[in-house]
Structures are given as C-alpha cells and as structure tokens.
C-alpha cells in the first residue's frame, strides 16, 4: 500500500483523484499529517467518516508503537525502541544540547554495509524504511517529549544512501512549507560513502550537512574495517565530497571512530589532517563504542587527546564527540540487537 505520508500535496491530489475523491482534500490531509501531525487518520476531524475509511483501505498511514524508552542517567539523552507496522523494530535517539534538541533517526531495519565495528550490521539488512517511517520517528518523539526538534541527524541504524529515494522524500516532506518546515541546514546525513549517491545528492539543491564515515586514511586500512572500501577508493570519495562542497557550499564532516591499535597513530592523524584540509572538512572523532561481538576498544584517553591535538597542529578542526547516553546503549543498533537476542522487553 502507498505510504500516504511520503506524498507531496500534488501527489496526494492525484492519488485522491484516482480513488474518485476531490483533489482539494489533499491540502487538508497534508496539514493533518505534517503540520498538526496527528497520530491516526481517525483524528482528522474535518474529514468525513466515509473518506477516512477509504483512506484506511487505500493507503498505509504509518504509526509507531513505543516498545521501550531508556533515559540516560548521565545526560538528557533518551533512546526509543519503536515497532514498525510489520513488527520490525528501529531505534531513535533524542538528545538535548545547549543549541537545541536533536533527533537521530534510523533509515533502514539493519544494514548491509558490514562495517566491522558496528552493531547495526550484525544481522544484515532486513529492509529499507519508507519515508513515512522516518518522519514518524520524529513526529512520535515530539509527541512523547512535547518538545520541538531543532536538528535531525540521519545517523541511526542503516545506510541512508542505500535507501536514496525514500531518504529524499523524507527530507522533502520535512523541509517543505506547510509541513514541519525544518531548514535543510538543520539536517545532517551520514554515509559510509556511496559515491554515486553523494554526487546525486549534491545535485538536489539541498543545503544539508553531509558527514562521511571515513574511519581510515588509506585504502588498505579502510578495507580492513569497512567493506564499502572495496567498491570505492579514497580518491573517488575525496572527489565526490569535494564536488558536494562545491555544489552546496556546506562544510563537510569527516567522522573518525578511534579504535585502539587500529587507526590511532600519529601518522594517521597527519594523513587525516591533510584529507580534512583538502576537503575543507571538520573532523569529528568518535571514541569507538565497544560492541560485544566486535572486540574493538577505545584508545586510552591521553592517546585520543594526542590524536586530536595532532590534527589541530596540522590545521584541522577536530572535535571529540561527547559520548551521550552510553549507559543506555547509546551506540546505534545495540538496543535493537539486545532486544532480538536477549528479549529485553
Ligand atoms: N551508515 C551511515 C550512518 C549510520 S552509522 C554511516 O556509515 O555513516 C553513524 C556513525 O556511527 C557512522 O560514522 C558509523 O561509522 C559510526 N559507528 C558505528 N558503530 C560505531 C561504534 N561502535 N563506535 C563508534 N562509532 C560507530
């Protein structure tokens, strides 16, 4: 069934015409879904009972079931485990920063990218999310918290560029007038580096922040920890990211998970600084979140700080990501996995 929340007003008009309904209803429906953000078709009070029934028969109207909410004792981070209409689960994280509220959403159920340090990919890809399922993670978190969301990061479970069309629909619905109307500048999309889609994204005319999960400074090392590196070289990635920067003028972020004894040498800091310099990028260092099945550990604190100061000495802007909500399985994919294996519920 067609995901009704993924449709633009014009597409809704056509869809309504096809089922013999008046196209002017499209704007009303859109307003209920994306501006008032009701949780169900039943709540649309100026829509007749007959039309509601017809909509329920013809379209899928995604709603999520909250299975679990974990609240960090260390900060205001909240992690939600949501059940999708087909019974699959995804994680969504809510973070409060001084500069506003952020939500980190999932773009797929599982992931097929196979990064060695990541929990989300352990069970492979189950399926991609529809746009409505991505939107609902945000809408539902706003309903639960009663607060507005200022920033969105697509950094949860899944590879957003492995679900390109739905990702784009999600971004269009979220940013267009008449709906939540979030500025594209407040959205960050994180990718392991699917070159064709980085280029495609550059041409969409959206000033979105792109974060590249780099994690290694040579092709050899990257291949050891990220299978995607067999498909695209660092040179190809640099070229695509450079093009993204040229097209959008948006500063790129390079994510670098620091793994003890794997990618934390001074030489690697130097190489990373030169990549960042070439790409006008900001470096975000993430001390690796240990995943039980993976056996990777964080470098010592001093080594992390030394890595950062080396980068700075070489002229790169580098921050160390605050590890929010670690006590609540902050790293993506860990809660969903725990539920699947141990049945945390
Ligand atoms: N597939 C996308 C987005 C999801 S992962 C991507 O690869 O960018 C979000 C970020 O968390 C990525 O940079 C990813 O490499 C990183 N990440 C995954 N597992 C991690 C872990 N155990 N510790 C630290 N960072 C991790």
mmCIF file of C-alpha atoms and ligand atoms in Angstrom:
data_model
loop_
_atom_site.group_PDB
_atom_site.id
_atom_site.type_symbol
_atom_site.label_atom_id
_atom_site.label_comp_id
_atom_site.label_asym_id
_atom_site.label_seq_id
_atom_site.Cartn_x
_atom_site.Cartn_y
_atom_site.Cartn_z
ATOM 1 C CA UNK A 1 0.000 0.000 0.000
ATOM 2 C CA UNK A 2 1.121 3.516 -0.772
ATOM 3 C CA UNK A 3 2.726 5.331 2.165
ATOM 4 C CA UNK A 4 0.445 8.374 2.378
ATOM 5 C CA UNK A 5 2.894 10.460 4.420
ATOM 6 C CA UNK A 6 5.559 10.187 1.740
ATOM 7 C CA UNK A 7 3.410 12.091 -0.796
ATOM 8 C CA UNK A 8 3.622 15.764 -1.724
ATOM 9 C CA UNK A 9 0.396 17.776 -1.958
ATOM 10 C CA UNK A 10 0.369 17.346 -5.757
ATOM 11 C CA UNK A 11 0.902 13.622 -5.488
ATOM 12 C CA UNK A 12 -1.850 13.440 -2.899
ATOM 13 C CA UNK A 13 -4.190 15.280 -5.274
ATOM 14 C CA UNK A 14 -3.543 12.693 -7.974
ATOM 15 C CA UNK A 15 -3.904 9.815 -5.579
ATOM 16 C CA UNK A 16 -7.249 11.203 -4.400
ATOM 17 C CA UNK A 17 -8.464 11.709 -7.969
ATOM 18 C CA UNK A 18 -7.644 8.093 -8.699
ATOM 19 C CA UNK A 19 -9.931 6.898 -5.941
ATOM 20 C CA UNK A 20 -12.695 9.260 -7.058
ATOM 21 C CA UNK A 21 -12.170 11.897 -4.358
ATOM 22 C CA UNK A 22 -11.948 15.671 -4.561
ATOM 23 C CA UNK A 23 -8.373 16.922 -5.005
ATOM 24 C CA UNK A 24 -8.904 19.871 -2.630
ATOM 25 C CA UNK A 25 -8.865 17.379 0.218
ATOM 26 C CA UNK A 26 -5.136 16.919 -0.426
ATOM 27 C CA UNK A 27 -4.161 20.138 1.339
ATOM 28 C CA UNK A 28 -6.315 19.209 4.344
ATOM 29 C CA UNK A 29 -4.808 15.763 4.587
ATOM 30 C CA UNK A 30 -1.318 17.143 4.222
ATOM 31 C CA UNK A 31 -1.992 19.631 7.017
ATOM 32 C CA UNK A 32 -3.252 16.901 9.342
ATOM 33 C CA UNK A 33 -0.265 14.693 8.650
ATOM 34 C CA UNK A 34 2.652 17.101 8.529
ATOM 35 C CA UNK A 35 1.572 20.269 10.291
ATOM 36 C CA UNK A 36 -0.803 19.079 13.007
ATOM 37 C CA UNK A 37 0.937 15.716 12.955
ATOM 38 C CA UNK A 38 -1.947 13.622 14.181
ATOM 39 C CA UNK A 39 -1.221 10.059 15.221
ATOM 40 C CA UNK A 40 -4.003 8.482 13.156
ATOM 41 C CA UNK A 41 -6.490 9.103 10.354
ATOM 42 C CA UNK A 42 -9.319 8.922 12.907
ATOM 43 C CA UNK A 43 -8.135 12.186 14.459
ATOM 44 C CA UNK A 44 -8.660 14.187 11.236
ATOM 45 C CA UNK A 45 -11.815 15.959 12.367
ATOM 46 C CA UNK A 46 -12.880 17.739 9.164
ATOM 47 C CA UNK A 47 -12.672 14.550 7.094
ATOM 48 C CA UNK A 48 -15.846 12.523 6.668
ATOM 49 C CA UNK A 49 -16.134 9.042 8.108
ATOM 50 C CA UNK A 50 -16.528 7.601 4.604
ATOM 51 C CA UNK A 51 -13.343 9.219 3.337
ATOM 52 C CA UNK A 52 -11.432 8.136 6.427
ATOM 53 C CA UNK A 53 -12.476 4.556 5.783
ATOM 54 C CA UNK A 54 -11.495 4.819 2.153
ATOM 55 C CA UNK A 55 -8.102 6.271 3.077
ATOM 56 C CA UNK A 56 -7.521 3.469 5.541
ATOM 57 C CA UNK A 57 -8.291 0.922 2.833
ATOM 58 C CA UNK A 58 -6.176 2.552 0.135
ATOM 59 C CA UNK A 59 -3.118 3.857 1.938
ATOM 60 C CA UNK A 60 -0.789 2.943 4.716
ATOM 61 C CA UNK A 61 -0.666 5.546 7.462
ATOM 62 C CA UNK A 62 2.409 4.633 9.474
ATOM 63 C CA UNK A 63 2.253 4.819 13.208
ATOM 64 C CA UNK A 64 4.922 3.529 15.525
ATOM 65 C CA UNK A 65 4.492 1.620 18.739
ATOM 66 C CA UNK A 66 6.819 2.560 21.539
ATOM 67 C CA UNK A 67 8.284 -0.662 22.898
ATOM 68 C CA UNK A 68 10.915 0.756 25.179
ATOM 69 C CA UNK A 69 12.213 4.091 26.361
ATOM 70 C CA UNK A 70 15.600 4.356 28.026
ATOM 71 C CA UNK A 71 16.616 7.538 29.782
ATOM 72 C CA UNK A 72 20.269 8.249 30.419
ATOM 73 C CA UNK A 73 21.251 8.969 33.994
ATOM 74 C CA UNK A 74 24.284 10.905 32.788
ATOM 75 C CA UNK A 75 22.551 13.406 30.495
ATOM 76 C CA UNK A 76 19.158 14.086 28.943
ATOM 77 C CA UNK A 77 19.554 11.537 26.182
ATOM 78 C CA UNK A 78 16.596 9.281 25.566
ATOM 79 C CA UNK A 79 16.555 6.258 23.401
ATOM 80 C CA UNK A 80 13.377 4.834 21.949
ATOM 81 C CA UNK A 81 12.798 1.408 20.514
ATOM 82 C CA UNK A 82 9.888 1.621 18.100
ATOM 83 C CA UNK A 83 7.937 -1.152 16.477
ATOM 84 C CA UNK A 84 7.081 -0.611 12.825
ATOM 85 C CA UNK A 85 3.720 -1.702 11.403
ATOM 86 C CA UNK A 86 5.234 -5.016 10.197
ATOM 87 C CA UNK A 87 6.703 -5.886 13.588
ATOM 88 C CA UNK A 88 10.298 -4.892 12.828
ATOM 89 C CA UNK A 89 11.992 -2.513 15.232
ATOM 90 C CA UNK A 90 14.159 0.593 14.907
ATOM 91 C CA UNK A 91 15.941 2.889 17.321
ATOM 92 C CA UNK A 92 15.569 6.643 17.597
ATOM 93 C CA UNK A 93 17.639 8.837 19.897
ATOM 94 C CA UNK A 94 16.677 12.167 21.448
ATOM 95 C CA UNK A 95 19.473 14.457 22.601
ATOM 96 C CA UNK A 96 19.270 17.828 24.295
ATOM 97 C CA UNK A 97 22.082 20.233 23.574
ATOM 98 C CA UNK A 98 22.523 23.850 24.581
ATOM 99 C CA UNK A 99 21.821 24.848 20.990
ATOM 100 C CA UNK A 100 18.626 22.821 20.697
ATOM 101 C CA UNK A 101 17.027 19.412 20.548
ATOM 102 C CA UNK A 102 18.377 16.791 18.200
ATOM 103 C CA UNK A 103 16.858 13.563 16.992
ATOM 104 C CA UNK A 104 18.901 10.773 15.467
ATOM 105 C CA UNK A 105 16.789 8.566 13.224
ATOM 106 C CA UNK A 106 17.217 5.181 11.595
ATOM 107 C CA UNK A 107 16.907 4.843 7.822
ATOM 108 C CA UNK A 108 16.774 1.052 7.489
ATOM 109 C CA UNK A 109 15.986 -2.035 9.525
ATOM 110 C CA UNK A 110 19.503 -3.413 9.862
ATOM 111 C CA UNK A 111 22.232 -2.612 7.376
ATOM 112 C CA UNK A 112 24.160 -4.428 4.675
ATOM 113 C CA UNK A 113 27.328 -2.314 4.706
ATOM 114 C CA UNK A 114 29.171 -4.656 7.059
ATOM 115 C CA UNK A 115 31.397 -2.152 8.919
ATOM 116 C CA UNK A 116 33.421 -4.232 11.361
ATOM 117 C CA UNK A 117 32.883 -2.026 14.414
ATOM 118 C CA UNK A 118 29.151 -1.516 14.009
ATOM 119 C CA UNK A 119 26.325 -3.314 15.806
ATOM 120 C CA UNK A 120 23.622 -2.352 13.301
ATOM 121 C CA UNK A 121 25.036 -4.503 10.549
ATOM 122 C CA UNK A 122 25.484 -7.714 12.552
ATOM 123 C CA UNK A 123 22.185 -9.208 11.414
ATOM 124 C CA UNK A 124 22.376 -7.797 7.864
ATOM 125 C CA UNK A 125 19.709 -5.733 6.154
ATOM 126 C CA UNK A 126 16.082 -6.638 6.760
ATOM 127 C CA UNK A 127 14.538 -3.826 4.722
ATOM 128 C CA UNK A 128 14.666 -0.119 3.979
ATOM 129 C CA UNK A 129 12.332 2.292 5.729
ATOM 130 C CA UNK A 130 9.631 4.204 3.906
ATOM 131 C CA UNK A 131 9.666 7.984 4.147
ATOM 132 C CA UNK A 132 6.649 7.888 6.470
ATOM 133 C CA UNK A 133 8.513 5.577 8.827
ATOM 134 C CA UNK A 134 11.417 8.028 9.012
ATOM 135 C CA UNK A 135 9.085 11.004 9.503
ATOM 136 C CA UNK A 136 7.123 9.222 12.205
ATOM 137 C CA UNK A 137 10.263 8.689 14.290
ATOM 138 C CA UNK A 138 10.495 12.470 14.545
ATOM 139 C CA UNK A 139 6.783 13.165 14.894
ATOM 140 C CA UNK A 140 6.387 10.480 17.561
ATOM 141 C CA UNK A 141 9.365 11.739 19.568
ATOM 142 C CA UNK A 142 7.817 15.228 19.500
ATOM 143 C CA UNK A 143 4.509 13.783 20.725
ATOM 144 C CA UNK A 144 6.252 11.872 23.512
ATOM 145 C CA UNK A 145 8.501 14.693 24.707
ATOM 146 C CA UNK A 146 6.105 17.548 23.967
ATOM 147 C CA UNK A 147 9.071 19.497 22.608
ATOM 148 C CA UNK A 148 10.120 20.716 19.202
ATOM 149 C CA UNK A 149 13.018 19.254 17.310
ATOM 150 C CA UNK A 150 15.678 21.638 16.023
ATOM 151 C CA UNK A 151 18.153 19.297 14.378
ATOM 152 C CA UNK A 152 17.884 15.945 12.676
ATOM 153 C CA UNK A 153 20.731 13.555 12.135
ATOM 154 C CA UNK A 154 20.313 10.543 9.907
ATOM 155 C CA UNK A 155 22.900 8.518 11.783
ATOM 156 C CA UNK A 156 20.878 5.745 13.315
ATOM 157 C CA UNK A 157 20.540 2.197 12.025
ATOM 158 C CA UNK A 158 21.082 1.804 8.283
ATOM 159 C CA UNK A 159 22.866 3.428 5.384
ATOM 160 C CA UNK A 160 20.755 6.375 4.167
ATOM 161 C CA UNK A 161 22.301 6.336 0.682
ATOM 162 C CA UNK A 162 21.304 2.682 0.350
ATOM 163 C CA UNK A 163 17.712 3.975 0.623
ATOM 164 C CA UNK A 164 18.082 7.070 -1.513
ATOM 165 C CA UNK A 165 14.581 7.692 -2.869
ATOM 166 C CA UNK A 166 12.851 7.283 0.475
ATOM 167 C CA UNK A 167 15.509 9.428 2.149
ATOM 168 C CA UNK A 168 14.864 12.193 -0.324
ATOM 169 C CA UNK A 169 11.108 12.013 0.132
ATOM 170 C CA UNK A 170 11.633 12.161 3.880
ATOM 171 C CA UNK A 171 13.803 15.272 3.543
ATOM 172 C CA UNK A 172 11.404 16.980 1.129
ATOM 173 C CA UNK A 173 8.366 16.382 3.358
ATOM 174 C CA UNK A 174 10.230 17.556 6.434
ATOM 175 C CA UNK A 175 11.583 20.733 4.885
ATOM 176 C CA UNK A 176 8.756 21.938 2.657
ATOM 177 C CA UNK A 177 6.392 24.728 3.581
ATOM 178 C CA UNK A 178 3.085 23.613 5.005
ATOM 179 C CA UNK A 179 4.646 20.780 6.979
ATOM 180 C CA UNK A 180 7.176 20.886 9.792
ATOM 181 C CA UNK A 181 9.206 23.202 7.547
ATOM 182 C CA UNK A 182 12.597 22.425 9.046
ATOM 183 C CA UNK A 183 15.534 24.115 7.411
ATOM 184 C CA UNK A 184 17.665 21.720 5.360
ATOM 185 C CA UNK A 185 20.613 23.306 7.144
ATOM 186 C CA UNK A 186 19.427 21.641 10.315
ATOM 187 C CA UNK A 187 19.711 18.172 8.823
ATOM 188 C CA UNK A 188 22.838 16.019 8.741
ATOM 189 C CA UNK A 189 23.047 12.860 6.671
ATOM 190 C CA UNK A 190 25.818 10.415 7.469
ATOM 191 C CA UNK A 191 27.076 7.961 4.860
ATOM 192 C CA UNK A 192 29.743 5.290 4.698
ATOM 193 C CA UNK A 193 30.495 6.705 1.246
ATOM 194 C CA UNK A 194 28.334 5.546 -1.664
ATOM 195 C CA UNK A 195 29.924 7.699 -4.327
ATOM 196 C CA UNK A 196 27.141 7.795 -6.956
ATOM 197 C CA UNK A 197 24.622 8.906 -4.391
ATOM 198 C CA UNK A 198 26.885 11.531 -2.858
ATOM 199 C CA UNK A 199 27.026 13.073 -6.320
ATOM 200 C CA UNK A 200 23.301 12.706 -6.869
ATOM 201 C CA UNK A 201 22.658 14.318 -3.503
ATOM 202 C CA UNK A 202 24.927 17.226 -4.403
ATOM 203 C CA UNK A 203 22.678 17.974 -7.358
ATOM 204 C CA UNK A 204 19.425 18.074 -5.345
ATOM 205 C CA UNK A 205 19.939 21.696 -4.335
ATOM 206 C CA UNK A 206 19.564 20.989 -0.631
ATOM 207 C CA UNK A 207 21.958 22.658 1.829
ATOM 208 C CA UNK A 208 22.261 19.584 4.000
ATOM 209 C CA UNK A 209 25.344 18.779 6.042
ATOM 210 C CA UNK A 210 26.970 15.636 4.771
ATOM 211 C CA UNK A 211 29.012 13.539 7.154
ATOM 212 C CA UNK A 212 31.352 10.932 5.730
ATOM 213 C CA UNK A 213 32.259 7.952 7.862
ATOM 214 C CA UNK A 214 35.919 7.832 6.938
ATOM 215 C CA UNK A 215 37.484 5.907 9.835
ATOM 216 C CA UNK A 216 40.737 5.214 7.967
ATOM 217 C CA UNK A 217 43.230 7.236 5.972
ATOM 218 C CA UNK A 218 44.434 4.630 3.470
ATOM 219 C CA UNK A 219 42.509 2.285 1.199
ATOM 220 C CA UNK A 220 44.207 -0.749 2.763
ATOM 221 C CA UNK A 221 43.204 0.156 6.311
ATOM 222 C CA UNK A 222 39.714 1.171 5.254
ATOM 223 C CA UNK A 223 39.212 -2.196 3.551
ATOM 224 C CA UNK A 224 40.055 -3.916 6.832
ATOM 225 C CA UNK A 225 37.213 -2.250 8.684
ATOM 226 C CA UNK A 226 34.722 -1.102 6.026
ATOM 227 C CA UNK A 227 33.813 -3.451 3.143
ATOM 228 C CA UNK A 228 32.475 -0.474 1.134
ATOM 229 C CA UNK A 229 36.127 0.492 0.611
ATOM 230 C CA UNK A 230 36.465 -2.412 -1.847
ATOM 231 C CA UNK A 231 33.943 -0.650 -4.046
ATOM 232 C CA UNK A 232 35.115 2.962 -3.771
ATOM 233 C CA UNK A 233 38.632 4.242 -3.234
ATOM 234 C CA UNK A 234 39.530 7.172 -1.033
ATOM 235 C CA UNK A 235 40.418 9.111 -4.167
ATOM 236 C CA UNK A 236 36.896 8.604 -5.535
ATOM 237 C CA UNK A 237 35.418 9.576 -2.188
ATOM 238 C CA UNK A 238 37.506 12.716 -1.953
ATOM 239 C CA UNK A 239 36.430 13.692 -5.417
ATOM 240 C CA UNK A 240 32.735 13.161 -4.637
ATOM 241 C CA UNK A 241 32.922 15.023 -1.330
ATOM 242 C CA UNK A 242 34.791 17.886 -2.987
ATOM 243 C CA UNK A 243 32.006 18.070 -5.546
ATOM 244 C CA UNK A 244 29.403 18.098 -2.764
ATOM 245 C CA UNK A 245 31.150 21.016 -1.098
ATOM 246 C CA UNK A 246 31.391 22.924 -4.385
ATOM 247 C CA UNK A 247 27.733 22.401 -5.197
ATOM 248 C CA UNK A 248 26.244 23.123 -1.802
ATOM 249 C CA UNK A 249 28.838 25.265 -0.049
ATOM 250 C CA UNK A 250 28.204 23.150 3.028
ATOM 251 C CA UNK A 251 31.151 22.236 5.198
ATOM 252 C CA UNK A 252 31.680 18.510 5.253
ATOM 253 C CA UNK A 253 32.146 16.484 8.398
ATOM 254 C CA UNK A 254 34.553 13.569 8.492
ATOM 255 C CA UNK A 255 33.645 11.042 11.124
ATOM 256 C CA UNK A 256 36.520 9.066 12.504
ATOM 257 C CA UNK A 257 35.866 6.332 15.049
ATOM 258 C CA UNK A 258 39.058 5.977 17.058
ATOM 259 C CA UNK A 259 39.828 2.327 17.635
ATOM 260 C CA UNK A 260 42.730 1.377 19.873
ATOM 261 C CA UNK A 261 45.644 -0.123 17.915
ATOM 262 C CA UNK A 262 43.721 0.045 14.630
ATOM 263 C CA UNK A 263 43.620 3.640 13.363
ATOM 264 C CA UNK A 264 45.051 5.842 16.126
ATOM 265 C CA UNK A 265 48.696 6.533 15.183
ATOM 266 C CA UNK A 266 50.317 9.929 14.778
ATOM 267 C CA UNK A 267 50.895 9.196 11.118
ATOM 268 C CA UNK A 268 47.188 8.576 10.654
ATOM 269 C CA UNK A 269 46.413 11.858 12.400
ATOM 270 C CA UNK A 270 48.697 13.615 9.922
ATOM 271 C CA UNK A 271 47.046 11.891 6.963
ATOM 272 C CA UNK A 272 43.586 12.671 8.298
ATOM 273 C CA UNK A 273 44.532 16.330 8.721
ATOM 274 C CA UNK A 274 45.599 16.540 5.113
ATOM 275 C CA UNK A 275 42.370 14.930 3.864
ATOM 276 C CA UNK A 276 40.377 17.364 6.029
ATOM 277 C CA UNK A 277 42.383 20.271 4.670
ATOM 278 C CA UNK A 278 41.757 19.251 1.066
ATOM 279 C CA UNK A 279 38.031 18.895 1.666
ATOM 280 C CA UNK A 280 37.580 21.944 3.925
ATOM 281 C CA UNK A 281 36.148 19.447 6.368
ATOM 282 C CA UNK A 282 35.614 19.362 10.080
ATOM 283 C CA UNK A 283 36.730 16.181 11.847
ATOM 284 C CA UNK A 284 34.516 14.517 14.401
ATOM 285 C CA UNK A 285 36.421 11.974 16.463
ATOM 286 C CA UNK A 286 34.269 9.244 17.976
ATOM 287 C CA UNK A 287 35.967 7.032 20.550
ATOM 288 C CA UNK A 288 34.668 3.674 19.353
ATOM 289 C CA UNK A 289 31.700 2.395 21.248
ATOM 290 C CA UNK A 290 32.625 -1.132 22.217
ATOM 291 C CA UNK A 291 30.255 -3.684 20.712
ATOM 292 C CA UNK A 292 30.423 -7.028 22.486
ATOM 293 C CA UNK A 293 30.570 -9.110 19.307
ATOM 294 C CA UNK A 294 33.336 -6.986 17.778
ATOM 295 C CA UNK A 295 36.147 -6.799 20.291
ATOM 296 C CA UNK A 296 37.285 -3.293 19.379
ATOM 297 C CA UNK A 297 38.254 -0.961 22.194
ATOM 298 C CA UNK A 298 38.822 2.760 22.626
ATOM 299 C CA UNK A 299 42.354 4.095 22.746
ATOM 300 C CA UNK A 300 43.500 5.438 26.119
ATOM 301 C CA UNK A 301 42.167 8.897 26.950
ATOM 302 C CA UNK A 302 45.615 10.511 26.501
ATOM 303 C CA UNK A 303 46.006 8.904 23.116
ATOM 304 C CA UNK A 304 42.634 10.273 21.984
ATOM 305 C CA UNK A 305 43.618 13.759 23.128
ATOM 306 C CA UNK A 306 47.031 13.435 21.461
ATOM 307 C CA UNK A 307 45.355 12.411 18.206
ATOM 308 C CA UNK A 308 43.116 15.461 18.396
ATOM 309 C CA UNK A 309 45.919 17.884 19.161
ATOM 310 C CA UNK A 310 47.999 16.455 16.307
ATOM 311 C CA UNK A 311 45.091 17.169 13.969
ATOM 312 C CA UNK A 312 44.801 20.692 15.314
ATOM 313 C CA UNK A 313 48.526 21.266 14.984
ATOM 314 C CA UNK A 314 48.195 20.336 11.329
ATOM 315 C CA UNK A 315 45.449 22.898 10.897
ATOM 316 C CA UNK A 316 42.388 20.642 11.012
ATOM 317 C CA UNK A 317 39.308 21.488 13.051
ATOM 318 C CA UNK A 318 38.634 18.489 15.220
ATOM 319 C CA UNK A 319 36.191 17.801 18.000
ATOM 320 C CA UNK A 320 35.731 14.710 20.100
ATOM 321 C CA UNK A 321 32.144 13.611 20.123
ATOM 322 C CA UNK A 322 30.575 13.725 23.519
ATOM 323 C CA UNK A 323 29.558 10.205 24.277
ATOM 324 C CA UNK A 324 25.953 10.806 25.081
ATOM 325 C CA UNK A 325 23.820 8.174 26.616
ATOM 326 C CA UNK A 326 26.471 5.495 26.812
ATOM 327 C CA UNK A 327 24.753 3.997 29.798
ATOM 328 C CA UNK A 328 21.695 3.378 27.618
ATOM 329 C CA UNK A 329 23.375 1.534 24.757
ATOM 330 C CA UNK A 330 23.924 4.863 23.013
ATOM 331 C CA UNK A 331 25.622 3.280 20.022
ATOM 332 C CA UNK A 332 23.132 2.613 17.316
ATOM 333 C CA UNK A 333 21.865 -0.847 16.765
ATOM 334 C CA UNK A 334 22.747 -2.107 20.215
ATOM 335 C CA UNK A 335 19.315 -1.810 21.731
ATOM 336 C CA UNK A 336 17.557 -3.414 18.792
ATOM 337 C CA UNK A 337 20.087 -6.224 18.865
ATOM 338 C CA UNK A 338 19.802 -6.747 22.578
ATOM 339 C CA UNK A 339 16.063 -6.999 22.205
ATOM 340 C CA UNK A 340 16.379 -9.547 19.419
ATOM 341 C CA UNK A 341 18.870 -11.723 21.290
ATOM 342 C CA UNK A 342 18.032 -11.376 24.938
ATOM 343 C CA UNK A 343 14.452 -10.169 24.696
ATOM 344 C CA UNK A 344 14.973 -7.075 26.854
ATOM 345 C CA UNK A 345 11.266 -6.419 26.960
HETATM 346 N N1 LIG B 1 25.504 4.210 7.617
HETATM 347 C C1 LIG B 1 25.790 5.573 7.950
HETATM 348 C C2 LIG B 1 25.073 6.084 9.177
HETATM 349 C C3 LIG B 1 24.903 5.211 10.371
HETATM 350 S S1 LIG B 1 26.229 4.968 11.486
HETATM 351 C C4 LIG B 1 27.278 5.784 8.059
HETATM 352 O O1 LIG B 1 28.028 4.836 7.913
HETATM 353 O O2 LIG B 1 27.700 6.913 8.217
HETATM 354 C C5 LIG B 1 26.577 6.522 12.227
HETATM 355 C C6 LIG B 1 28.041 6.690 12.579
HETATM 356 O O3 LIG B 1 28.406 5.882 13.707
HETATM 357 C C7 LIG B 1 28.980 6.297 11.451
HETATM 358 O O4 LIG B 1 30.052 7.181 11.378
HETATM 359 C C8 LIG B 1 29.452 4.933 11.924
HETATM 360 O O5 LIG B 1 30.621 4.565 11.267
HETATM 361 C C9 LIG B 1 29.587 5.162 13.399
HETATM 362 N N2 LIG B 1 29.639 3.959 14.218
HETATM 363 C C10 LIG B 1 29.050 2.771 14.023
HETATM 364 N N3 LIG B 1 29.349 1.911 15.015
HETATM 365 C C11 LIG B 1 30.133 2.588 15.858
HETATM 366 C C12 LIG B 1 30.790 2.251 17.084
HETATM 367 N N4 LIG B 1 30.675 1.031 17.610
HETATM 368 N N5 LIG B 1 31.532 3.199 17.675
HETATM 369 C C13 LIG B 1 31.648 4.428 17.146
HETATM 370 N N6 LIG B 1 31.070 4.801 16.012
HETATM 371 C C14 LIG B 1 30.331 3.890 15.360
#
